[in-house]
Coordinates of C-alpha atoms in Angstrom, one line a residue:
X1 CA -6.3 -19.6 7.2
X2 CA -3.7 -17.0 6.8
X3 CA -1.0 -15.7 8.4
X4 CA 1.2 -12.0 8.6
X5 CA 4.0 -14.4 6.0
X6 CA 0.8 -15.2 3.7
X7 CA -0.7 -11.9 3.8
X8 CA 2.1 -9.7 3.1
X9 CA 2.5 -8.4 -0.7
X10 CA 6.8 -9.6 -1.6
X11 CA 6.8 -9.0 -5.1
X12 CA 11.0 -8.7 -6.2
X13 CA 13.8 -10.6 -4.6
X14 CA 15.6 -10.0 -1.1
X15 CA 16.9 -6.8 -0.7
X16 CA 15.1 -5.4 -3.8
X17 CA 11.6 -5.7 -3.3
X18 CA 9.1 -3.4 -4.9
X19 CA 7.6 -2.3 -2.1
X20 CA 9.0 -1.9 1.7
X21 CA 8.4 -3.5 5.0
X22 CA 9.7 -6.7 3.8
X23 CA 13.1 -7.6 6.2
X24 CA 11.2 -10.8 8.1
X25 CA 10.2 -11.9 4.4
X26 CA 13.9 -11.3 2.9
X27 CA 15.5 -13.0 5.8
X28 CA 13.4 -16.4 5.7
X29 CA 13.9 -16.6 1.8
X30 CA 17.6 -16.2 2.1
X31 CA 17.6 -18.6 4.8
X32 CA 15.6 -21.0 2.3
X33 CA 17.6 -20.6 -0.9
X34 CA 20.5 -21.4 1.4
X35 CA 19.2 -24.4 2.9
X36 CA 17.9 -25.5 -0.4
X37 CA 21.4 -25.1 -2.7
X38 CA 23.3 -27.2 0.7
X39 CA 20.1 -29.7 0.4
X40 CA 20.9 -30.3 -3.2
X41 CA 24.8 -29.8 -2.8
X42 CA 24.4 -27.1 -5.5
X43 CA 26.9 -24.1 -6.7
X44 CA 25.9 -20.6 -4.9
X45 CA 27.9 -19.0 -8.0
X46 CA 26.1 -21.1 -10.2
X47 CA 22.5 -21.1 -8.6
X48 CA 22.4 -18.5 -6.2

């Protein structure tokens, strides 16, 4: 089972991914790295 998140290639991080096509990929990982450093009360300047 597979969906258009699963099946699309996102090699690179937000914003600088090797290939394009990616904006609905880069905004749920930023969304995810945000959640996750407020989660774990970390340091965007340190872990970001």
């Amino acid at each position: 089972v597979g969906s258009v998140m699963t099946n699309k290639y996102s090699e690179g991080y937000p914003g600088a991914r090797y290939y394009g096509g990616n904006e609905y990929i880069d905004m749920a990982e930023t969304l995810c790295q945000k959640r996750a450093l407020e989660a774990f009360g970390l340091d965007p300047a340190k872990w970001g």
